Tab-separated table of C-alpha atoms in Angstrom:
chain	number	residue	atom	x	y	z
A	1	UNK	CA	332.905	39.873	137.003
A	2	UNK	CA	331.754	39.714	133.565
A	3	UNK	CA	334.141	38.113	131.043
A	4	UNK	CA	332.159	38.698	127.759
A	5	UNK	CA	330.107	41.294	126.352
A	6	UNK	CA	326.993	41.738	124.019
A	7	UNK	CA	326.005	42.367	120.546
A	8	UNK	CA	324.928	46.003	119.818
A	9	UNK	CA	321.899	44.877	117.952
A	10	UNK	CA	319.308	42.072	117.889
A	11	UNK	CA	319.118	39.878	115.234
A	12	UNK	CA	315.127	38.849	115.700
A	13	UNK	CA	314.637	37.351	112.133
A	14	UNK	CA	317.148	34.737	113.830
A	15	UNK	CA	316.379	34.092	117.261
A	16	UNK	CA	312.508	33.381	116.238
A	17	UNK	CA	313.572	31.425	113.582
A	18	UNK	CA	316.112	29.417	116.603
A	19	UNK	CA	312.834	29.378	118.313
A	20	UNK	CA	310.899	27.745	115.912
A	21	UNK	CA	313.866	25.099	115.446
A	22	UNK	CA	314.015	24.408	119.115
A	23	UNK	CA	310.236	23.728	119.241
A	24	UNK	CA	310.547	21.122	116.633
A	25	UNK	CA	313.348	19.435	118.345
A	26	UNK	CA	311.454	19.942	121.281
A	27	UNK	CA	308.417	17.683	119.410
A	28	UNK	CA	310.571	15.306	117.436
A	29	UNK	CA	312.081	14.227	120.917
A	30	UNK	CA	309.325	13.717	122.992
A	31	UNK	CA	306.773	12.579	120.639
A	32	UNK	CA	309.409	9.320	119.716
A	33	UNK	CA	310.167	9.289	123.634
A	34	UNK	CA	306.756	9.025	124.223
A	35	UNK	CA	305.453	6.860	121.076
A	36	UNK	CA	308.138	3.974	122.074
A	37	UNK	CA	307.191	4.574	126.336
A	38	UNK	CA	304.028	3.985	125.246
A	39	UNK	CA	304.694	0.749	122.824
A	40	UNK	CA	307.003	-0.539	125.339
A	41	UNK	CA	303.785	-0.621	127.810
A	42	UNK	CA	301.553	-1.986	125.150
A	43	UNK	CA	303.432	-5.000	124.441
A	44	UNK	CA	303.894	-5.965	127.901
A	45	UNK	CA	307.703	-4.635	129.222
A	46	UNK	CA	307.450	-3.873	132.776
A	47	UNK	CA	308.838	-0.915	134.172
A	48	UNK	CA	312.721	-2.074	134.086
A	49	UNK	CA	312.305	-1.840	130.652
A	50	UNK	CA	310.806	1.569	130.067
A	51	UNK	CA	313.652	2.908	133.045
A	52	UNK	CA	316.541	1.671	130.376
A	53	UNK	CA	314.506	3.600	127.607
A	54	UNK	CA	315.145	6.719	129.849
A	55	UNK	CA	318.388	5.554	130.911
A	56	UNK	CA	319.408	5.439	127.218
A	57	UNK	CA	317.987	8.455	126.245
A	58	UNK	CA	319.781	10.864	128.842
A	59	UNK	CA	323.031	8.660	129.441
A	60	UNK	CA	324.428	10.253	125.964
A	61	UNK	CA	323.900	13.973	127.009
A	62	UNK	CA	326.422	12.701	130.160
A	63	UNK	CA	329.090	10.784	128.584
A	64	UNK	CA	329.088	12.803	125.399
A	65	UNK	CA	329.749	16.401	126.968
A	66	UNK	CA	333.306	16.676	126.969
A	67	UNK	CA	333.241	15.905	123.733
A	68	UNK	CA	330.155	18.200	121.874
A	69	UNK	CA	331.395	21.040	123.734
A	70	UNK	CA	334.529	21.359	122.610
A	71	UNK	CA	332.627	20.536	118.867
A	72	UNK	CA	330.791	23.262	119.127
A	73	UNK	CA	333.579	25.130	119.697
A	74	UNK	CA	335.651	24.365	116.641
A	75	UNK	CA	333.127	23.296	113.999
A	76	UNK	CA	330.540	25.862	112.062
A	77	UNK	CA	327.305	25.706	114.249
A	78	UNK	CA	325.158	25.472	110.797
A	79	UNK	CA	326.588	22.458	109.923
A	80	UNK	CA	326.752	20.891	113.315
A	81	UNK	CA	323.093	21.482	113.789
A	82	UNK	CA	322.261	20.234	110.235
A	83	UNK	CA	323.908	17.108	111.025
A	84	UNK	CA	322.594	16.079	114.128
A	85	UNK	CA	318.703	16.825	112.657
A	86	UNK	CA	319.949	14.537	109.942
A	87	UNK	CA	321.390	11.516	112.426
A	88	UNK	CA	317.874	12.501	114.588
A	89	UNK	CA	315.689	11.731	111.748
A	90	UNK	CA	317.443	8.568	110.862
A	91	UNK	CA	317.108	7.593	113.978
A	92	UNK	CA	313.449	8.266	114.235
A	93	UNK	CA	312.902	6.845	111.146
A	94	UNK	CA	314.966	3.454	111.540
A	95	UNK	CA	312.422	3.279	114.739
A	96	UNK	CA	309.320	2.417	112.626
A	97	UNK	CA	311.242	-0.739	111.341
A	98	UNK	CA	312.182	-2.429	114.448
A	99	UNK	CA	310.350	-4.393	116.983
A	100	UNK	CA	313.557	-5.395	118.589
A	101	UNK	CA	313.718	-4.238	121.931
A	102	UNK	CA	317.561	-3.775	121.837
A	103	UNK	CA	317.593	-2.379	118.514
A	104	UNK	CA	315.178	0.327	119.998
A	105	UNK	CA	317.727	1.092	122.828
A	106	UNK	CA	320.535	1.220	120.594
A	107	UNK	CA	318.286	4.102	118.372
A	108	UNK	CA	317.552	5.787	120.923
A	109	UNK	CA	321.339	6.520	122.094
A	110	UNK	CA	321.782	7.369	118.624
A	111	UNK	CA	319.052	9.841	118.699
A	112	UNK	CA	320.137	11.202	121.933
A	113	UNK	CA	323.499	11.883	120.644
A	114	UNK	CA	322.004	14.025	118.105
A	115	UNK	CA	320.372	15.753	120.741
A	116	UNK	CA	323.874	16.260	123.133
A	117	UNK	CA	325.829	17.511	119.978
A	118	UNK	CA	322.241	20.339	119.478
A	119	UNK	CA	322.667	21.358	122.651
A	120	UNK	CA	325.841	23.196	123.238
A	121	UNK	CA	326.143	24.325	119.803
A	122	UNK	CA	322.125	25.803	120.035
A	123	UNK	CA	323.181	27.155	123.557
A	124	UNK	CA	326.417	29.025	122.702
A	125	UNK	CA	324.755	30.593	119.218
A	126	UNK	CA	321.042	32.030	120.171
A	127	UNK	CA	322.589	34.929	122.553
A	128	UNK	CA	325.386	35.761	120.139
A	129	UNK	CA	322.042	36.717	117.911
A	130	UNK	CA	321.023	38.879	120.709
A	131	UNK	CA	322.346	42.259	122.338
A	132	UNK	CA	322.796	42.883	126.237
A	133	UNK	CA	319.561	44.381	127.168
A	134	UNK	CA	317.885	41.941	124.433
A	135	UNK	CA	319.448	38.873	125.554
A	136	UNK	CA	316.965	37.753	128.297
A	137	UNK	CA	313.936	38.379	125.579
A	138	UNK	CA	315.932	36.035	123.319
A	139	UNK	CA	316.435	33.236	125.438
A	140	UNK	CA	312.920	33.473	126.792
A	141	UNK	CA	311.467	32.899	123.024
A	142	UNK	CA	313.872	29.938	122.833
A	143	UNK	CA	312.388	28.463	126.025
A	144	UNK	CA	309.366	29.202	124.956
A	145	UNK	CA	309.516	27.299	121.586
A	146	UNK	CA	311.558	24.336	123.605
A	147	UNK	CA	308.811	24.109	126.292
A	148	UNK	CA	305.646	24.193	123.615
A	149	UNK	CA	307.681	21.592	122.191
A	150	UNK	CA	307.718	19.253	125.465
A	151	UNK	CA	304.291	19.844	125.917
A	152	UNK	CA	302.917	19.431	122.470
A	153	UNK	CA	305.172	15.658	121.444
A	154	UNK	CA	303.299	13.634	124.428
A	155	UNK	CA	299.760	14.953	123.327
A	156	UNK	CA	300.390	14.422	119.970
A	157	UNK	CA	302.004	11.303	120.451
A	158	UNK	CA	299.054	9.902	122.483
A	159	UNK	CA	296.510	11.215	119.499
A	160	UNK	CA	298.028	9.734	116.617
A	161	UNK	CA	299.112	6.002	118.077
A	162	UNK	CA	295.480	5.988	119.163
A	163	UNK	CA	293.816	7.017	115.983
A	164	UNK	CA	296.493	5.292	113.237
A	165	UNK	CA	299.338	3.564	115.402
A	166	UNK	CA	302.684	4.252	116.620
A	167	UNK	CA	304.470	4.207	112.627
A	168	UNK	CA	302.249	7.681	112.546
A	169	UNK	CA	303.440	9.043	115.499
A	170	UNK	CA	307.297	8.567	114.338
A	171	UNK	CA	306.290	9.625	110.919
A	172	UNK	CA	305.475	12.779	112.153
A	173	UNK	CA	308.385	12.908	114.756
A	174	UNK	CA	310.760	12.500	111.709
A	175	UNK	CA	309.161	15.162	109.716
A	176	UNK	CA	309.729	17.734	112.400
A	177	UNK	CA	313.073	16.863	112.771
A	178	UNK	CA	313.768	17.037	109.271
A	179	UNK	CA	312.258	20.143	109.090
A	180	UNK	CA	314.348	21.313	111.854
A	181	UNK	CA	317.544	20.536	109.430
A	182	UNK	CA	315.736	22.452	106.648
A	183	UNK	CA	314.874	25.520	109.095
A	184	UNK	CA	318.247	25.762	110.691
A	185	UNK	CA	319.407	26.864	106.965
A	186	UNK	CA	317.771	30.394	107.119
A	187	UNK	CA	320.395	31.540	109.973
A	188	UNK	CA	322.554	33.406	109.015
A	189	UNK	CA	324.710	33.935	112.390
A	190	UNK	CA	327.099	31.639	112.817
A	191	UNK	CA	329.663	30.428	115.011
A	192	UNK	CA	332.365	28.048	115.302
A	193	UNK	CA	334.297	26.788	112.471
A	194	UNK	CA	336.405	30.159	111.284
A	195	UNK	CA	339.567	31.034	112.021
A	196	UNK	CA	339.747	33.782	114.874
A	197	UNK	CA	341.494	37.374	114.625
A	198	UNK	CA	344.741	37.130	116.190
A	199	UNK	CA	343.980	39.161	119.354
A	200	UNK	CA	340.875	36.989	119.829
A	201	UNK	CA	343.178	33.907	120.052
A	202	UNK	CA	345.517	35.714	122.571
A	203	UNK	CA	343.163	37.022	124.913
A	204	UNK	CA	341.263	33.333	125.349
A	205	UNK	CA	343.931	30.994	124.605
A	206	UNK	CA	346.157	31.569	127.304
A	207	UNK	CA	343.507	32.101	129.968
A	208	UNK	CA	341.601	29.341	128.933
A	209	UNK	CA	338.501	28.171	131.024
A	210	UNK	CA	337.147	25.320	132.777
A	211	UNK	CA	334.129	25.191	135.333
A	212	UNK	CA	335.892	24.754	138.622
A	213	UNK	CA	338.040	28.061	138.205
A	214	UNK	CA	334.975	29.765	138.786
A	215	UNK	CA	333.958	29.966	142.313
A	216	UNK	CA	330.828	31.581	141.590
A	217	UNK	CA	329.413	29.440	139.116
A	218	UNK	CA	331.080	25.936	140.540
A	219	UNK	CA	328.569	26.670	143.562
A	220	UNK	CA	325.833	27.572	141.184
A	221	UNK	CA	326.006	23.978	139.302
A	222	UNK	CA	326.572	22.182	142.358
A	223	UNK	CA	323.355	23.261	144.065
A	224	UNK	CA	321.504	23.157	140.891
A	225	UNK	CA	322.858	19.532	140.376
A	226	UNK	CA	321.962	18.286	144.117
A	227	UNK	CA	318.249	19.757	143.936
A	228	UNK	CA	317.498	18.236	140.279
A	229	UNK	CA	319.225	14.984	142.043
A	230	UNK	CA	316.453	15.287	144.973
A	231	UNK	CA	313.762	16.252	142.375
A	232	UNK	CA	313.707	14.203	139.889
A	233	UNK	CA	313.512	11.105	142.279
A	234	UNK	CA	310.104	12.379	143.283
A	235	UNK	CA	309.459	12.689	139.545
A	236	UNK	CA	309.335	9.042	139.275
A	237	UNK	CA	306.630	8.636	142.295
A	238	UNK	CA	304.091	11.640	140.715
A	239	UNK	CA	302.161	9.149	138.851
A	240	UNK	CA	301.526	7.894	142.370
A	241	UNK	CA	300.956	10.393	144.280
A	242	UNK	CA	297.952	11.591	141.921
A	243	UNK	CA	296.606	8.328	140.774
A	244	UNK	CA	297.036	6.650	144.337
A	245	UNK	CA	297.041	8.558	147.416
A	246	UNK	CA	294.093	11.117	145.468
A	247	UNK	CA	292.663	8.433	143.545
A	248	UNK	CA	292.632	10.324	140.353
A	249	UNK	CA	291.703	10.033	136.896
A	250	UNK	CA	294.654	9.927	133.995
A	251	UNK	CA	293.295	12.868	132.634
A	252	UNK	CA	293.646	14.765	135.528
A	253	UNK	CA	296.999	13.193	136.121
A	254	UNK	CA	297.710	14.522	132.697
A	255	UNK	CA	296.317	18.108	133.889
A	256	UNK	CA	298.300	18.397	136.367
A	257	UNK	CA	301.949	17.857	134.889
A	258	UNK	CA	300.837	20.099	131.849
A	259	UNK	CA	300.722	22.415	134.469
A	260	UNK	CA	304.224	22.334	135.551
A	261	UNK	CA	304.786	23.089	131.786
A	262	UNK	CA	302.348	25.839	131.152
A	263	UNK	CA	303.652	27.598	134.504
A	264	UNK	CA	307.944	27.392	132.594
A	265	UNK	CA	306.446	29.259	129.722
A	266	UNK	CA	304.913	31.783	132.211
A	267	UNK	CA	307.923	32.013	134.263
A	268	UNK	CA	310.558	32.214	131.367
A	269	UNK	CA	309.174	35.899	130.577
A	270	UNK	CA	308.744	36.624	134.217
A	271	UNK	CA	312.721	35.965	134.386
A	272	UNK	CA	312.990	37.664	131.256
A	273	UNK	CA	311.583	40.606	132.926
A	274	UNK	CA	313.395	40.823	136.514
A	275	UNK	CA	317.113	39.741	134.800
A	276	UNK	CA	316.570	42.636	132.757
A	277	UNK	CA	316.826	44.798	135.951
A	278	UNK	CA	319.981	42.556	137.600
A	279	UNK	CA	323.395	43.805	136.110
A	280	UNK	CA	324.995	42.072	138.779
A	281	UNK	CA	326.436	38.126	138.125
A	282	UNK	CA	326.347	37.680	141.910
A	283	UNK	CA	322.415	38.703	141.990
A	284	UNK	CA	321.979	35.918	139.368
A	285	UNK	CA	323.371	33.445	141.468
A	286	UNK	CA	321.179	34.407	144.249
A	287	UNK	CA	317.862	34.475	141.918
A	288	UNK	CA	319.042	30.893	141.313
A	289	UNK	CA	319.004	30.325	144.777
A	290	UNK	CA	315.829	31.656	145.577
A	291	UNK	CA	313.886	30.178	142.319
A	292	UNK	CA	315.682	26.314	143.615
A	293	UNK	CA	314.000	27.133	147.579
A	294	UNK	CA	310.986	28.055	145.945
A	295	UNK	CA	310.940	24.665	143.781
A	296	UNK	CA	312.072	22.623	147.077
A	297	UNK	CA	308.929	24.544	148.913
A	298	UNK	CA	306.390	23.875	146.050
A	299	UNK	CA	307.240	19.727	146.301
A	300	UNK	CA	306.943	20.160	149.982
A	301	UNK	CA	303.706	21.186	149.775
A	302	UNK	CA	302.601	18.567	147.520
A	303	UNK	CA	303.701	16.002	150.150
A	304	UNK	CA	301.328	17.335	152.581
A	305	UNK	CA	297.965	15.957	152.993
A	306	UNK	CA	295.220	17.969	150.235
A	307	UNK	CA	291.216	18.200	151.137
A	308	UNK	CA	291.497	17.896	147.272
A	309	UNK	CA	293.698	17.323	143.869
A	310	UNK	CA	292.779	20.255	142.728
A	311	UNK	CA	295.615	22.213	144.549
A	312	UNK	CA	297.856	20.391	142.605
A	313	UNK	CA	296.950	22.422	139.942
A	314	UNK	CA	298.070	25.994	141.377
A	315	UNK	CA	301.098	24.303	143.022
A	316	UNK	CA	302.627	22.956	139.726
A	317	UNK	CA	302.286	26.364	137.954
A	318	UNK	CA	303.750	28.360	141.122
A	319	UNK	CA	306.816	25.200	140.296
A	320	UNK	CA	307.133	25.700	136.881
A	321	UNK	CA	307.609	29.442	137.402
A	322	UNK	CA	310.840	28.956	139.905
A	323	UNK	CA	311.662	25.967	137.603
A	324	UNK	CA	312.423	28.653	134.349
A	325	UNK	CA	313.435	31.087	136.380
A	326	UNK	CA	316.786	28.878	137.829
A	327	UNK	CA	317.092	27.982	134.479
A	328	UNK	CA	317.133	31.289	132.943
A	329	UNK	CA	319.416	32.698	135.836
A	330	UNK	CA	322.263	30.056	135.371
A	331	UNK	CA	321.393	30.798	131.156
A	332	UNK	CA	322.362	34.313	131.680
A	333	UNK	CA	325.040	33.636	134.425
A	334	UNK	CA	326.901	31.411	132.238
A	335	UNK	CA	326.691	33.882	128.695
A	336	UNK	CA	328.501	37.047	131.260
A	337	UNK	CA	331.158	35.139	132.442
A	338	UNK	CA	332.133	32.951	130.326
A	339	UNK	CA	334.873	33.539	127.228
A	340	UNK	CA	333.428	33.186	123.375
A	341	UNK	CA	335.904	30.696	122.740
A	342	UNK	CA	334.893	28.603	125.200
A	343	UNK	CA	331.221	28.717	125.786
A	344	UNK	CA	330.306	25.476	123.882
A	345	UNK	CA	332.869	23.768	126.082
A	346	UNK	CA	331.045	25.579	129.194
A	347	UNK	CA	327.270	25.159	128.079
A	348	UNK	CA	328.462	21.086	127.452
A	349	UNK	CA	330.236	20.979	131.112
A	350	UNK	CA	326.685	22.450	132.883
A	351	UNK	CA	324.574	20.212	130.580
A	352	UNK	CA	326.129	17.220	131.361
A	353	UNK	CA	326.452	17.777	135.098
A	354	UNK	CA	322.595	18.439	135.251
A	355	UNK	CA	321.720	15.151	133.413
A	356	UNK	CA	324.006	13.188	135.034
A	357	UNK	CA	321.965	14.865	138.461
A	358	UNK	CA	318.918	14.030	136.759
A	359	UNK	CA	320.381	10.102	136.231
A	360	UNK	CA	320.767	9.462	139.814
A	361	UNK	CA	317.041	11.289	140.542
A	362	UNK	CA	315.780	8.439	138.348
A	363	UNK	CA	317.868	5.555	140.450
A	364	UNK	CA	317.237	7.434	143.632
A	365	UNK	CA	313.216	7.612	143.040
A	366	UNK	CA	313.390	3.703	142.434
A	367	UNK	CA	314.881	3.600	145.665
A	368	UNK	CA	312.627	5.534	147.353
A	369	UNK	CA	309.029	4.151	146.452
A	370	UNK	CA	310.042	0.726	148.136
A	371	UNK	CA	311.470	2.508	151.516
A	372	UNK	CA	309.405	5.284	151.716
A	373	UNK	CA	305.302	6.403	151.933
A	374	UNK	CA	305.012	8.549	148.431
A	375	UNK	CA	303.790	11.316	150.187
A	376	UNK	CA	306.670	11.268	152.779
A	377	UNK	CA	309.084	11.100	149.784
A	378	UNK	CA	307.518	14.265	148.513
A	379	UNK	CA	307.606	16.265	152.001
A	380	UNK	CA	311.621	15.013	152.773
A	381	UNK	CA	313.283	15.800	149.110
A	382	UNK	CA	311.401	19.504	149.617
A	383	UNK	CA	313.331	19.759	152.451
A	384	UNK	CA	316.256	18.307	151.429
A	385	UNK	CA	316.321	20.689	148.302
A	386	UNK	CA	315.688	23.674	150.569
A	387	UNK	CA	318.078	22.943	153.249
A	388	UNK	CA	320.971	22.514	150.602
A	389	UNK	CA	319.996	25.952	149.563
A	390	UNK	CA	320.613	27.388	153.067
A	391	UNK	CA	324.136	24.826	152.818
A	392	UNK	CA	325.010	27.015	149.442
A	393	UNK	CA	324.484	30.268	150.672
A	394	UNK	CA	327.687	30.904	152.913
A	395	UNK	CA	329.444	29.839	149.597
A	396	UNK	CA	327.814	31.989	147.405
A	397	UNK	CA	328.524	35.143	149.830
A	398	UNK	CA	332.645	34.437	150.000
A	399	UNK	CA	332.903	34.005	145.946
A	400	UNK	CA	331.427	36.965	145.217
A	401	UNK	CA	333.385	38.994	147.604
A	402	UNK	CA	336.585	36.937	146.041
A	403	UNK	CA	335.021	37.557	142.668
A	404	UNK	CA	334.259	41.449	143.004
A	405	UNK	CA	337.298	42.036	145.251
A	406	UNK	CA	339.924	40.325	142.833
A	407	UNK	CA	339.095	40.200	139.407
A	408	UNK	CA	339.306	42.967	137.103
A	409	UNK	CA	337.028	43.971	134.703
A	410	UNK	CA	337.464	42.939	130.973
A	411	UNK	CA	339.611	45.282	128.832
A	412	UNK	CA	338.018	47.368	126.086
A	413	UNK	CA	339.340	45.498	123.563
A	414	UNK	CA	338.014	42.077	124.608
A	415	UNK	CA	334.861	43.043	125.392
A	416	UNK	CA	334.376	44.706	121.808
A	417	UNK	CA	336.042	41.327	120.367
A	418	UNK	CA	333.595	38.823	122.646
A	419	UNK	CA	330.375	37.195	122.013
A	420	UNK	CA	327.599	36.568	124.432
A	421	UNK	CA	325.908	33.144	125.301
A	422	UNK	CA	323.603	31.886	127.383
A	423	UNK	CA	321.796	28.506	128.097
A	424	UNK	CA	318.201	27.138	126.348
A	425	UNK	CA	316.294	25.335	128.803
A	426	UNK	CA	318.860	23.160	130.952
A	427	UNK	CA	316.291	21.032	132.625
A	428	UNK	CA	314.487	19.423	129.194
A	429	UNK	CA	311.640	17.848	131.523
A	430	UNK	CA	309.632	19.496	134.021
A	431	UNK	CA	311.477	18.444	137.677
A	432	UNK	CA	308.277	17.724	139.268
């Protein structure tokens, strides 16, 4: 059952400025990821080196989450977001000064703390802009702006250290995240940081919430966690398996993963469309499901032996389709059933289960390309991710009979006194 209710009205003047925020932070990101991958490369670190980038730049969003959600929680969102654009750009900036290769690390954790403190607080306010039927629509624009974000920071990236070096390239990744800061300013909903009506207090304090006293959604993340696990350690052998076992150009390497993009912004308003139409939290969970066996399928298919690379092409859109629509299902899942008072504790719990799954993807996939034929590796994880779909599925059907059959819907008065929220993209990199 449903444990928080919607806005009457859409606030669009906020939700496409949110979207235009979470595309800059989506640039800012990736364009320094990718400026200092690529410097790391060019001065001659091998690939241990560029792995502890990674490392460094997802191990905060892990380690951090019990922490951000609960600030998110308790501190104005404005002025969380403000400050973590302003700790991002420092970062970013301090980045142009250093050649030391620990320095780098140690600037990169500091810019990927700025991005685990965005993240809850960004993923608890968007769908309180939003109403019910709205909602989906919102969180599709935020994707949206997110994904053009991904996409746009590595070609950019790869233009300007080409053309006037990497200082450029981090010049203009500190602009956008500076203009994030200045951006974030115009929205006017906020959250966090007042002090709650008395009956608000009541009705969440003494519940409370944590992940694991929800059947339903403990299931959810932990199938969602194992495939991302399985997936991402393919991610690390794609370069392979185009520029090795197809014999491939880098351009068409590059093709192909823009692909995966391209297909998330198709698929996050084909989810937008189809949630609409599911009023259900247990049909959620299933669309999950389903969108996760679809992924698994896709990167079974790419293990299989091609007459050409070209079907790469139409097998990372169909991927990037399932891959927003999970993400948009556990988005929405999450905002119904979770308490206002507690959904940046809830968006930081899910967040930093899925990166920590992406983590050991990484370690796995180094693992895998010395044991295992890259096109094998491909075939078995797409199995793998499908069969522990089937493994979910017997877990999904008994907590939402327990779910429908013993909780009671929310009173009146809570639900006119709760706040939706839902999730921005969870997975910030294309799985596959």
């Amino acid at each position: 059952m449903s444990f928080t209710s919607f806005l009457d009205g859409t606030r669009w003047s906020d939700v496409y400025t949110a979207a235009t925020c979470a595309f800059l932070a989506g640039t800012a990101m990736f364009t320094a990821d990718f400026a200092l991958t690529l410097h790391l490369q060019t001065q001659g670190y091998g690939g241990f080196a560029i792995a502890a980038l990674i490392i460094c730049a997802t191990l905060p969003l892990v380690l951090l989450a019990p922490f951000t959600g609960r600030m998110a929680d308790r501190f104005d969102s404005r002025a969380l977001m403000a400050v973590s654009g302003l700790v991002q750009t420092a970062a970013i900036v301090a980045m142009a000064f250093t050649d030391n290769l620990y320095g780098l690390y140690g600037l990169v954790i500091v810019n990927a703390a700025g991005t685990a403190v965005l993240q809850p607080v960004v993923s608890a306010l968007v769908p309180s802009m939003a109403s019910r039927e709205d909602l989906p629509r919102a969180v599709a624009l935020v994707q949206t702006g997110t994904l053009v974000g991904l996409a746009a920071g590595p070609a950019v990236a790869g233009f300007l250290i080409g053309a006037s070096g990497i200082g450029a390239a981090l010049a203009l990744a500190a602009a956008c995240a500076m203009a994030r800061v200045l951006l974030c300013c115009d929205i006017r909903t906020r959250r966090g940081g007042v002090r709650r009506p008395a009956e608000v207090h009541r009705a969440t304090a003494g519940a409370g919430w944590r992940l694991g006293g929800d059947r339903l959604l403990t299931v959810v993340v932990i199938a969602f966690s194992a495939v991302i696990a399985a997936l991402c350690a393919v991610n690390v052998l794609s370069v392979f398996l185009v520029r090795e076992v197809y014999d491939a150009s880098e351009s068409m390497y590059g093709l192909i993963k823009a692909c995966w993009t391209a297909g998330m912004v198709v698929g996050a308003w084909i989810a937008a469309a189809v949630i609409r139409r599911l009023d259900r939290d247990v049909q959620l969970a299933w669309m999950v499901m389903a969108c996760l066996a679809g992924v698994g399928l896709v990167c079974f298919g790419q293990g299989m032996p091609l007459f050409t690379v070209l079907l790469m092409v139409p097998l990372n859109l169909l991927g990037g389709i399932f891959n927003a629509g999970e993400n948009s299902a556990l988005g929405i899942a999450v905002a119904r059933r979770v308490p206002e008072a507690f959904l940046g504790r809830a968006n930081a719990a899910v967040h930093g289960r899925l990166s920590a799954a992406q983590l050991i993807g990484f370690l796995l996939g180094g693992a895998m390309s010395v044991v295992m034929d890259v096109q094998a590796a491909f075939a078995a994880v797409g199995l793998v991710s499908i069969a522990i779909v089937l493994a979910c599925l017997p877990a999904i059907r008994r907590a939402a009979r327990d779910d429908e059959a013993g909780t009671p819907p929310a009173p009146a008065a809570k639900r006119e006194l709760a706040v939706a929220a839902a999730l921005t993209p969870i997975v910030s990199r294309p799985l596959v």
